[in-house]
Every structure is written in structure tokens, then in C-alpha cells.
Amino acid sequence: MKIKTMICCALSLLISNYSLGSTYNLRLGHFWPAGSSVDKILSQWVNQVEESSGGELKIDIYPSQTLAKAPQSYSSAVSGVLDIAVTAQGYTAGKFPLTQIIELPGIASSAENSSCVLQTLYDDGYISSEYSDTRPIFFFAHGPGHIHTSSSKIVKPEDLEGLRIRRATTVVADILTSFDAKPVGIAAPETYTSVQRKVIDGVAFPWQAMKDFRLNDELKFHTEMSLYTLSFVATMNKRTYSKLPDHLKKIINDNSGMPWARTMGDALDQLDKEGREQALSAGHFIYTIDDIMNNPDWKPALDQVVEEYLSSVSNPSINALEIYQAAQEYKNQCG
């Protein structure tokens, strides 16, 4: 009787997990604030996946670092703490040196273009080796990153000297250091309080983040310079994906890759416009430096940053310059 009961229980569990109409609950975590513009865009992806699955896939979103702090987001997708993580690769220092080539000066023109470049680098195998421990869904990048400060106008490189500027990644830190600024590593959700407490003098951010993290309330001086971009990935725990039935894997596959890379990029471009308009409406000072990579004041230091970074990540089996040049080519192709 005991054996018969065990068999019945096992069959019942099998049927509940794999029969048509069963529900697979997944946890998606990210670091943007709940209700923020990026959180809403990611909700659109979740809604599309859930609707396509007819309710078989249920994805709960955990924003604001609820289940994993930003620096641990990717490793949480590897371990299974998160089924899906959406995070910045640069938050895991040293793990994605080839991906972070896209952060270098001279690549960012818009979020959609940079997202297309990044996704193409992955699709064409230039950076895919860095993601063997998860299953990437799509890549994207934010719009051009600028400098925003509380009380200093940044017009020339020497204006940055000594200023404590929040940086997203070590690549951005190298860029800031080249101008004698003092880069400070702070997770994006903590920047608002850091500015309020005068822990930092400013941030390196795209316009979208200035609105999402309420920094336009505190930082009144903005220098548009397209200094960098930041790469992001939506990626899935490999075991979670492998356990899905084939028809649900197909739904994840159908909502992966370039279409969503461009969708995220286009949405971030629109949000950049909103962040900039918010600053303009508040009467902030905005100074624009066009084509910074060919500006005689800024070019020498930026050229050196690019050269040193590519040299640092190259080895006999990796030609980082080739990847940087490929990114430049894709920038033109992506339109």
C-alpha cells in the first residue's frame, strides 16, 4: 500500500509539472526602481511572454535589487537564485572584458544603435564565450553617457579635475581618471542619496537614468559628450531553461535576440529625450560637445584610454582591436 501511494504521488507530480496547462513560475530580478521607465519596458517583455504561453509561463518581477544586489545579479542567474537576471555586465568586474569594449568612447550614438551593435557582436560570436554559464535572451545598451554635476560646469577636461564622479564600471572609471576626476563606484539605485549627502559631486549617466533615479532634482549642470555607453543583458539560468517543455522554450526563443534588443534600445532613446526635456524645463545648464573623439581638447586622453584597454584584454587568442573595429562597422550597419 505504501509503495502504491508513493507511485501515485510521483505520477501526480509529473502530471502537474508537464501536462498541458501547467504553470511554470519564474523569477526575474533587476536593479531599476519599481515603476521606473525601464521596469515598465521589462514588464512589456514579461507580458508578451506570458500571453504567448497562454498562462503556462508566469514571470514575477523583482525590481530594486530585491532578490540580488546589482553586483551579484549575474551570478544569481548562474546559481538559480534568479531564473532571469537583467543586469549590467560591468557590475561583475573582470568577467566580461570583451563585451565591455562597447563601453569605450567612440561607439555610442544612440541606445538603439548600440543595442544592435551589442546583439550583433554576440550573434556573430565575438563575445559569446563570456556567457557559457547562462542562456542570454537579449542584449541592449543605454544611450550615450554624459556628465552631470551639482555645482560645476564641465566645459573643458580640466574642469573635471578632482571631482568625485559616480562611475558605472571600471571602463568608465578609466575614462574619468584620464581627466583627473575621482571615479566612485556606487550602484545606480544609491546615487540619489549619495548626491544628497555630498558623497559625490556628480554622475556619469545617460539622460534616461537622470529621470529614473530622480537625479535631475539634485544635479543642475549637464555636459552632453557621448562619453560612453553601458551594456546590459537579460539572461536565463540554464537549468531553468532546460527544464521547460519544448513549446515554452520556443516562446522564450521567439522573444529573444535582435527584435528585443532594438525594442529596448528604442525605448531607452525615447526615455533619454524625456530626461533631457525634464532638465530643460527646470532651467538647467546644458553644454554640448559634438564629436568628442575628434575634439582636440578631449581626443588625446580618450585615444589613450581606448588603446590601453584593448591592449589589456588582448592575448594570443583574442584580438580586442578586431572586436572594437567590428563594433565600429556594426555601428554603421545598424543605422
Coordinates of C-alpha atoms in Angstrom, one line a residue:
M1 CA 0.0 0.0 0.0
K2 CA 2.9 2.4 0.9
I3 CA 4.6 1.7 -2.5
K4 CA 1.3 2.2 -4.3
T5 CA 0.8 5.6 -2.6
M6 CA 4.4 6.7 -3.5
I7 CA 3.8 5.8 -7.2
C8 CA 0.5 7.8 -7.2
C9 CA 2.2 10.8 -5.7
A10 CA 5.0 10.6 -8.2
L11 CA 2.6 10.4 -11.1
S12 CA 0.6 13.3 -9.8
L13 CA 3.7 15.5 -9.5
L14 CA 4.8 14.5 -13.0
I15 CA 1.4 15.4 -14.5
S16 CA 1.2 18.7 -12.6
N17 CA 4.6 19.8 -13.9
Y18 CA 4.4 18.7 -17.5
S19 CA 0.8 18.4 -18.6
L20 CA -0.7 21.0 -20.9
G21 CA -1.9 24.0 -18.9
S22 CA 0.5 23.6 -16.1
T23 CA 2.2 26.8 -14.8
Y24 CA 5.9 27.4 -14.7
N25 CA 6.8 30.2 -12.3
L26 CA 10.0 32.2 -13.0
R27 CA 11.7 34.9 -11.0
L28 CA 13.1 37.9 -12.9
G29 CA 15.3 40.3 -11.0
H30 CA 16.8 43.7 -11.9
F31 CA 18.1 46.8 -10.1
W32 CA 16.0 49.6 -11.5
P33 CA 13.3 51.1 -9.2
A34 CA 9.9 49.6 -9.2
G35 CA 7.6 51.6 -11.6
S36 CA 10.6 53.2 -13.3
S37 CA 10.6 53.5 -17.1
V38 CA 13.0 50.5 -17.5
D39 CA 10.9 48.4 -15.1
K40 CA 7.9 49.2 -17.3
I41 CA 9.6 48.2 -20.5
L42 CA 10.8 44.9 -19.0
S43 CA 7.2 44.4 -17.9
Q44 CA 6.2 44.6 -21.5
W45 CA 8.5 41.7 -22.4
V46 CA 7.1 39.7 -19.5
N47 CA 3.6 40.3 -20.5
Q48 CA 4.3 39.3 -24.1
V49 CA 5.9 36.0 -23.0
E50 CA 3.1 35.2 -20.6
E51 CA 0.4 36.0 -23.1
S52 CA 2.2 33.9 -25.8
S53 CA 2.3 31.0 -23.4
G54 CA -1.4 31.1 -22.7
G55 CA -0.6 31.4 -19.0
E56 CA 1.7 28.5 -18.8
L57 CA 4.7 30.8 -18.1
K58 CA 4.3 33.1 -15.1
I59 CA 7.2 35.6 -14.6
D60 CA 7.3 37.5 -11.3
I61 CA 9.4 40.7 -11.5
Y62 CA 11.6 41.6 -8.5
P63 CA 12.9 45.2 -9.1
S64 CA 15.2 47.4 -6.9
Q65 CA 17.7 44.6 -6.1
T66 CA 15.0 42.8 -4.1
L67 CA 16.5 39.3 -4.6
A68 CA 20.0 40.1 -5.6
K69 CA 22.2 43.2 -5.3
A70 CA 23.3 44.7 -8.6
P71 CA 26.9 43.3 -8.4
Q72 CA 25.5 39.8 -7.7
S73 CA 22.7 39.8 -10.3
Y74 CA 24.6 37.8 -13.0
S75 CA 25.9 35.2 -10.5
S76 CA 22.4 34.8 -9.2
A77 CA 21.3 33.8 -12.7
V78 CA 24.1 31.3 -12.8
S79 CA 23.2 29.8 -9.4
G80 CA 19.4 29.9 -9.9
V81 CA 18.6 32.4 -7.2
L82 CA 17.1 34.2 -10.2
D83 CA 15.7 32.4 -13.1
I84 CA 16.2 35.5 -15.2
A85 CA 18.5 38.4 -14.5
V86 CA 18.6 41.8 -16.2
T87 CA 21.8 43.5 -15.3
A88 CA 24.8 45.5 -16.4
Q89 CA 27.8 43.2 -17.3
G90 CA 30.2 45.8 -15.9
Y91 CA 28.8 45.2 -12.4
T92 CA 30.6 41.9 -12.4
A93 CA 34.1 43.3 -12.7
G94 CA 36.5 41.4 -14.9
K95 CA 34.1 38.8 -16.2
F96 CA 33.0 40.5 -19.5
P97 CA 36.1 42.3 -20.8
L98 CA 35.2 41.7 -24.5
T99 CA 31.6 42.8 -24.0
Q100 CA 32.7 45.9 -22.3
I101 CA 34.6 47.0 -25.4
I102 CA 31.3 48.6 -26.4
E103 CA 31.6 50.9 -23.4
L104 CA 34.7 52.6 -24.9
P105 CA 34.5 56.1 -26.3
G106 CA 33.6 56.4 -30.0
I107 CA 30.9 53.7 -30.2
A108 CA 27.7 55.1 -28.6
S109 CA 25.5 57.2 -30.9
S110 CA 22.1 56.1 -29.6
A111 CA 20.7 53.3 -27.4
E112 CA 19.0 51.5 -30.3
N113 CA 22.2 51.6 -32.4
S114 CA 24.4 50.5 -29.5
S115 CA 21.9 47.7 -28.6
C116 CA 22.0 46.5 -32.2
V117 CA 25.8 46.5 -32.2
L118 CA 26.0 44.6 -28.9
Q119 CA 23.5 42.0 -30.0
T120 CA 25.3 41.5 -33.3
L121 CA 28.7 41.1 -31.5
Y122 CA 27.1 38.2 -29.6
D123 CA 25.2 36.7 -32.6
D124 CA 28.4 36.7 -34.7
G125 CA 30.4 35.0 -31.9
Y126 CA 32.7 37.9 -30.9
I127 CA 31.6 37.9 -27.2
S128 CA 29.6 34.7 -26.9
S129 CA 32.3 32.8 -25.0
E130 CA 31.7 35.1 -22.0
Y131 CA 28.2 33.7 -21.5
S132 CA 28.7 29.9 -21.4
D133 CA 27.3 29.7 -17.8
T134 CA 23.8 31.2 -18.6
R135 CA 21.5 31.4 -21.6
P136 CA 21.3 35.0 -22.9
I137 CA 17.9 36.2 -24.0
F138 CA 18.8 39.6 -25.4
F139 CA 21.4 42.3 -25.1
F140 CA 20.9 46.1 -25.0
A141 CA 22.7 49.3 -24.2
H142 CA 21.7 52.6 -22.9
G143 CA 22.1 55.9 -24.7
P144 CA 25.2 58.0 -24.7
G145 CA 26.5 58.6 -21.2
H146 CA 27.1 62.2 -20.2
I147 CA 28.5 64.1 -17.2
H148 CA 26.1 65.7 -14.7
T149 CA 27.2 67.7 -11.7
S150 CA 25.8 69.6 -8.8
S151 CA 27.7 72.8 -8.9
S152 CA 30.4 72.7 -11.6
K153 CA 30.1 73.5 -15.3
I154 CA 32.2 71.0 -17.3
V155 CA 33.3 72.7 -20.5
K156 CA 36.9 71.5 -20.8
P157 CA 38.8 68.5 -19.5
E158 CA 40.5 70.3 -16.6
D159 CA 37.0 71.2 -15.2
L160 CA 36.7 67.5 -14.1
E161 CA 39.9 67.6 -12.1
G162 CA 39.3 66.4 -8.5
L163 CA 35.6 65.9 -8.9
R164 CA 34.1 62.8 -7.4
I165 CA 32.0 61.3 -10.2
R166 CA 30.0 58.2 -9.9
R167 CA 31.1 55.6 -12.5
A168 CA 29.2 52.5 -13.6
T169 CA 32.1 50.3 -14.5
T170 CA 35.9 50.1 -14.4
V171 CA 35.9 51.1 -18.1
V172 CA 34.1 54.3 -17.3
A173 CA 36.4 54.8 -14.3
D174 CA 39.4 54.7 -16.6
I175 CA 37.8 57.3 -18.8
L176 CA 37.2 59.6 -15.8
T177 CA 40.7 59.0 -14.4
S178 CA 42.2 60.1 -17.7
F179 CA 40.8 63.6 -17.0
D180 CA 42.0 63.5 -13.3
A181 CA 38.5 63.1 -11.9
K182 CA 37.9 60.7 -9.0
P183 CA 35.7 57.9 -10.1
V184 CA 33.4 56.5 -7.3
G185 CA 31.8 53.0 -7.6
I186 CA 28.2 53.2 -6.4
A187 CA 25.3 51.2 -7.6
A188 CA 22.8 53.2 -9.6
P189 CA 19.9 53.0 -7.1
E190 CA 22.2 54.5 -4.4
T191 CA 23.3 57.6 -6.4
Y192 CA 20.4 59.9 -5.3
T193 CA 21.3 59.6 -1.6
S194 CA 25.0 59.8 -2.4
V195 CA 24.4 63.2 -4.2
Q196 CA 22.2 64.4 -1.4
R197 CA 24.8 63.6 1.2
K198 CA 27.5 65.1 -0.9
V199 CA 29.4 61.8 -1.1
I200 CA 29.8 62.5 -4.9
D201 CA 29.9 65.7 -6.9
G202 CA 28.2 64.2 -10.0
V203 CA 27.5 61.2 -12.1
A204 CA 28.2 59.7 -15.5
F205 CA 24.8 58.7 -16.8
P206 CA 22.5 58.8 -19.8
W207 CA 19.5 61.2 -19.7
Q208 CA 17.1 58.3 -19.0
A209 CA 18.8 57.5 -15.7
M210 CA 18.7 61.1 -14.7
K211 CA 14.9 60.9 -14.6
D212 CA 14.6 57.3 -13.4
F213 CA 16.8 57.9 -10.4
R214 CA 15.5 61.4 -9.7
L215 CA 18.9 63.0 -10.2
N216 CA 17.6 65.9 -12.2
D217 CA 16.2 67.1 -8.8
E218 CA 19.8 67.4 -7.5
L219 CA 22.2 67.9 -10.4
K220 CA 21.7 71.1 -12.3
F221 CA 24.7 71.1 -14.7
H222 CA 24.9 68.8 -17.6
T223 CA 27.6 68.2 -20.3
E224 CA 26.5 66.2 -23.2
M225 CA 29.6 64.5 -24.6
S226 CA 28.6 60.9 -25.6
L227 CA 31.4 59.7 -23.4
Y228 CA 30.5 56.0 -23.2
T229 CA 27.6 53.6 -23.2
L230 CA 26.8 50.7 -20.8
S231 CA 26.0 47.2 -21.8
F232 CA 23.1 45.1 -20.4
V233 CA 22.0 41.5 -20.7
A234 CA 18.7 39.7 -20.0
T235 CA 19.9 36.2 -19.3
M236 CA 18.4 33.0 -18.0
N237 CA 19.5 30.2 -15.7
K238 CA 20.5 27.3 -17.9
R239 CA 18.8 24.6 -15.7
T240 CA 15.6 26.6 -15.7
Y241 CA 15.5 26.8 -19.5
S242 CA 16.4 23.2 -20.0
K243 CA 13.5 22.1 -17.7
L244 CA 10.9 23.9 -19.8
P245 CA 8.9 21.8 -22.4
D246 CA 9.9 22.5 -26.0
H247 CA 6.8 24.7 -26.8
L248 CA 7.7 27.0 -23.9
K249 CA 11.4 27.1 -24.9
K250 CA 10.2 28.2 -28.3
I251 CA 8.3 31.1 -26.8
I252 CA 11.4 32.3 -25.0
N253 CA 13.4 31.8 -28.2
D254 CA 10.8 33.8 -30.2
N255 CA 11.1 36.7 -27.7
S256 CA 14.9 36.7 -27.8
G257 CA 17.7 38.4 -29.8
M258 CA 17.6 41.4 -32.1
P259 CA 13.9 42.3 -32.1
W260 CA 14.0 42.9 -28.3
A261 CA 17.5 44.4 -28.4
R262 CA 16.2 47.1 -30.7
T263 CA 12.9 47.4 -28.8
M264 CA 14.8 48.1 -25.6
G265 CA 17.2 50.5 -27.3
D266 CA 14.4 52.4 -29.0
A267 CA 12.5 52.7 -25.7
L268 CA 15.6 54.0 -23.9
D269 CA 16.2 56.6 -26.6
Q270 CA 12.7 57.9 -26.0
L271 CA 13.4 58.0 -22.3
D272 CA 16.6 59.9 -22.9
K273 CA 14.5 62.6 -24.6
E274 CA 12.2 62.7 -21.6
G275 CA 15.1 63.0 -19.2
R276 CA 16.7 65.8 -21.2
E277 CA 13.3 67.7 -21.5
Q278 CA 12.9 67.4 -17.8
A279 CA 16.2 69.2 -17.2
L280 CA 15.4 71.8 -19.8
S281 CA 12.1 72.5 -18.3
A282 CA 13.7 73.0 -14.9
G283 CA 16.1 75.6 -16.4
H284 CA 19.3 73.6 -16.0
F285 CA 22.6 74.4 -17.7
I286 CA 23.3 72.1 -20.6
Y287 CA 26.5 72.2 -22.6
T288 CA 27.0 70.0 -25.6
I289 CA 30.3 68.8 -27.0
D290 CA 29.8 67.4 -30.5
D291 CA 32.0 64.5 -31.8
I292 CA 34.2 64.3 -28.7
M293 CA 36.5 61.7 -30.3
N294 CA 37.6 64.4 -32.8
N295 CA 37.7 67.3 -30.3
P296 CA 41.3 68.4 -29.8
D297 CA 40.8 69.0 -26.1
W298 CA 39.3 65.6 -25.3
K299 CA 40.7 63.3 -28.0
P300 CA 44.2 62.6 -26.8
A301 CA 43.2 61.2 -23.4
L302 CA 40.3 59.2 -24.9
D303 CA 42.5 57.7 -27.6
Q304 CA 44.9 56.6 -24.9
V305 CA 42.1 55.0 -22.8
V306 CA 40.9 53.0 -25.9
E307 CA 44.4 51.9 -26.7
E308 CA 45.3 50.8 -23.1
Y309 CA 42.0 49.0 -22.6
L310 CA 42.3 47.0 -25.9
S311 CA 45.8 46.1 -25.0
S312 CA 44.9 45.0 -21.5
V313 CA 42.3 42.5 -22.7
S314 CA 44.2 41.1 -25.7
N315 CA 46.1 37.9 -25.6
P316 CA 47.5 35.4 -28.2
S317 CA 44.0 34.0 -28.8
I318 CA 42.0 37.3 -28.5
N319 CA 42.4 40.3 -30.8
A320 CA 40.5 43.0 -28.9
L321 CA 41.2 45.6 -31.6
E322 CA 39.4 43.4 -34.1
I323 CA 36.3 43.4 -31.9
Y324 CA 36.5 47.2 -31.5
Q325 CA 36.7 47.6 -35.2
A326 CA 33.8 45.1 -35.7
A327 CA 31.8 47.2 -33.3
Q328 CA 32.6 50.3 -35.4
E329 CA 31.5 48.5 -38.6
Y330 CA 28.2 47.3 -36.9
K331 CA 27.6 50.8 -35.8
N332 CA 27.4 51.9 -39.4
Q333 CA 25.4 48.8 -40.4
C334 CA 22.9 49.1 -37.6
G335 CA 21.8 52.6 -38.8

